[in-house]
Amino acid sequence: KSPDLNPVEMLWSILDKKLAKKPIYSKAALIDRLQEECNNIDKELCIKLVESMPERIRKCLKAKGGHFL
């Protein structure tokens, strides 16, 4: 149940950092920026996140299920 093992959670973290770079003052602006950032997600980034699963699982096992990132 660790979010550290979920590639989507890692992607949300990346999107959150991108959104935080410029202030957003309205719900409409947030929706627009989120749409823009989602449209610009690099396919290779998604592949890397999924391919990193075995290593993250190893780290999780080593941490006995605790936080490891």
PDB file of C-alpha atoms in Angstrom:
ATOM      1  CA  LYS A   1       0.000   0.000   0.000  1.00  0.00           C
ATOM      2  CA  SER A   2       3.043   2.254  -0.152  1.00  0.00           C
ATOM      3  CA  PRO A   3       2.673   5.300  -2.430  1.00  0.00           C
ATOM      4  CA  ASP A   4       6.405   4.934  -3.082  1.00  0.00           C
ATOM      5  CA  LEU A   5       5.554   1.861  -5.163  1.00  0.00           C
ATOM      6  CA  ASN A   6       2.925   3.548  -7.307  1.00  0.00           C
ATOM      7  CA  PRO A   7       4.211   5.101 -10.564  1.00  0.00           C
ATOM      8  CA  VAL A   8       1.113   7.320 -10.740  1.00  0.00           C
ATOM      9  CA  GLU A   9       1.951   8.837  -7.333  1.00  0.00           C
ATOM     10  CA  MET A  10       5.458   9.565  -8.587  1.00  0.00           C
ATOM     11  CA  LEU A  11       3.983  11.233 -11.670  1.00  0.00           C
ATOM     12  CA  TRP A  12       1.614  13.342  -9.513  1.00  0.00           C
ATOM     13  CA  SER A  13       4.636  14.486  -7.509  1.00  0.00           C
ATOM     14  CA  ILE A  14       6.388  15.597 -10.694  1.00  0.00           C
ATOM     15  CA  LEU A  15       3.250  17.416 -11.896  1.00  0.00           C
ATOM     16  CA  ASP A  16       2.842  19.082  -8.505  1.00  0.00           C
ATOM     17  CA  LYS A  17       6.374  20.496  -8.704  1.00  0.00           C
ATOM     18  CA  LYS A  18       5.726  21.831 -12.207  1.00  0.00           C
ATOM     19  CA  LEU A  19       2.449  23.448 -11.138  1.00  0.00           C
ATOM     20  CA  ALA A  20       4.125  25.059  -8.131  1.00  0.00           C
ATOM     21  CA  LYS A  21       6.537  27.009 -10.359  1.00  0.00           C
ATOM     22  CA  LYS A  22       3.904  29.633 -11.238  1.00  0.00           C
ATOM     23  CA  PRO A  23       1.082  30.932  -9.041  1.00  0.00           C
ATOM     24  CA  ILE A  24      -2.441  29.788  -9.891  1.00  0.00           C
ATOM     25  CA  TYR A  25      -5.247  32.108  -8.823  1.00  0.00           C
ATOM     26  CA  SER A  26      -8.419  30.350  -9.940  1.00  0.00           C
ATOM     27  CA  LYS A  27      -9.931  26.934 -10.402  1.00  0.00           C
ATOM     28  CA  ALA A  28     -10.138  27.551 -14.155  1.00  0.00           C
ATOM     29  CA  ALA A  29      -6.439  28.435 -14.286  1.00  0.00           C
ATOM     30  CA  LEU A  30      -5.603  25.294 -12.313  1.00  0.00           C
ATOM     31  CA  ILE A  31      -7.591  23.142 -14.718  1.00  0.00           C
ATOM     32  CA  ASP A  32      -5.898  24.789 -17.705  1.00  0.00           C
ATOM     33  CA  ARG A  33      -2.392  24.379 -16.259  1.00  0.00           C
ATOM     34  CA  LEU A  34      -3.030  20.795 -15.226  1.00  0.00           C
ATOM     35  CA  GLN A  35      -4.343  19.992 -18.710  1.00  0.00           C
ATOM     36  CA  GLU A  36      -1.297  21.656 -20.261  1.00  0.00           C
ATOM     37  CA  GLU A  37       1.164  19.798 -18.050  1.00  0.00           C
ATOM     38  CA  CYS A  38      -0.628  16.477 -18.583  1.00  0.00           C
ATOM     39  CA  ASN A  39      -0.515  16.991 -22.345  1.00  0.00           C
ATOM     40  CA  ASN A  40       3.237  17.554 -22.091  1.00  0.00           C
ATOM     41  CA  ILE A  41       4.062  14.428 -20.102  1.00  0.00           C
ATOM     42  CA  ASP A  42       6.958  12.720 -21.786  1.00  0.00           C
ATOM     43  CA  LYS A  43       6.258   9.125 -22.794  1.00  0.00           C
ATOM     44  CA  GLU A  44       9.821   8.198 -21.810  1.00  0.00           C
ATOM     45  CA  LEU A  45       9.219   9.510 -18.280  1.00  0.00           C
ATOM     46  CA  CYS A  46       6.226   7.186 -17.909  1.00  0.00           C
ATOM     47  CA  ILE A  47       8.278   4.252 -19.177  1.00  0.00           C
ATOM     48  CA  LYS A  48      11.090   5.041 -16.732  1.00  0.00           C
ATOM     49  CA  LEU A  49       8.660   5.247 -13.817  1.00  0.00           C
ATOM     50  CA  VAL A  50       7.197   1.841 -14.645  1.00  0.00           C
ATOM     51  CA  GLU A  51      10.621   0.302 -15.290  1.00  0.00           C
ATOM     52  CA  SER A  52      11.839   1.562 -11.915  1.00  0.00           C
ATOM     53  CA  MET A  53       9.321  -0.676 -10.128  1.00  0.00           C
ATOM     54  CA  PRO A  54      11.695  -3.606  -9.448  1.00  0.00           C
ATOM     55  CA  GLU A  55      14.229  -1.305  -7.778  1.00  0.00           C
ATOM     56  CA  ARG A  56      11.538   0.411  -5.698  1.00  0.00           C
ATOM     57  CA  ILE A  57      10.204  -2.980  -4.623  1.00  0.00           C
ATOM     58  CA  ARG A  58      13.719  -4.033  -3.550  1.00  0.00           C
ATOM     59  CA  LYS A  59      14.076  -0.826  -1.515  1.00  0.00           C
ATOM     60  CA  CYS A  60      10.671  -1.342   0.079  1.00  0.00           C
ATOM     61  CA  LEU A  61      11.559  -4.892   1.075  1.00  0.00           C
ATOM     62  CA  LYS A  62      14.865  -3.729   2.504  1.00  0.00           C
ATOM     63  CA  ALA A  63      13.019  -1.056   4.530  1.00  0.00           C
ATOM     64  CA  LYS A  64      10.585  -3.782   5.692  1.00  0.00           C
ATOM     65  CA  GLY A  65       7.674  -1.864   4.218  1.00  0.00           C
ATOM     66  CA  GLY A  66       8.726   1.473   5.677  1.00  0.00           C
ATOM     67  CA  HIS A  67       9.377   4.728   3.832  1.00  0.00           C
ATOM     68  CA  PHE A  68      12.400   4.466   1.560  1.00  0.00           C
ATOM     69  CA  LEU A  69      12.550   7.442  -0.820  1.00  0.00           C
TER      70      LEU A  69
END
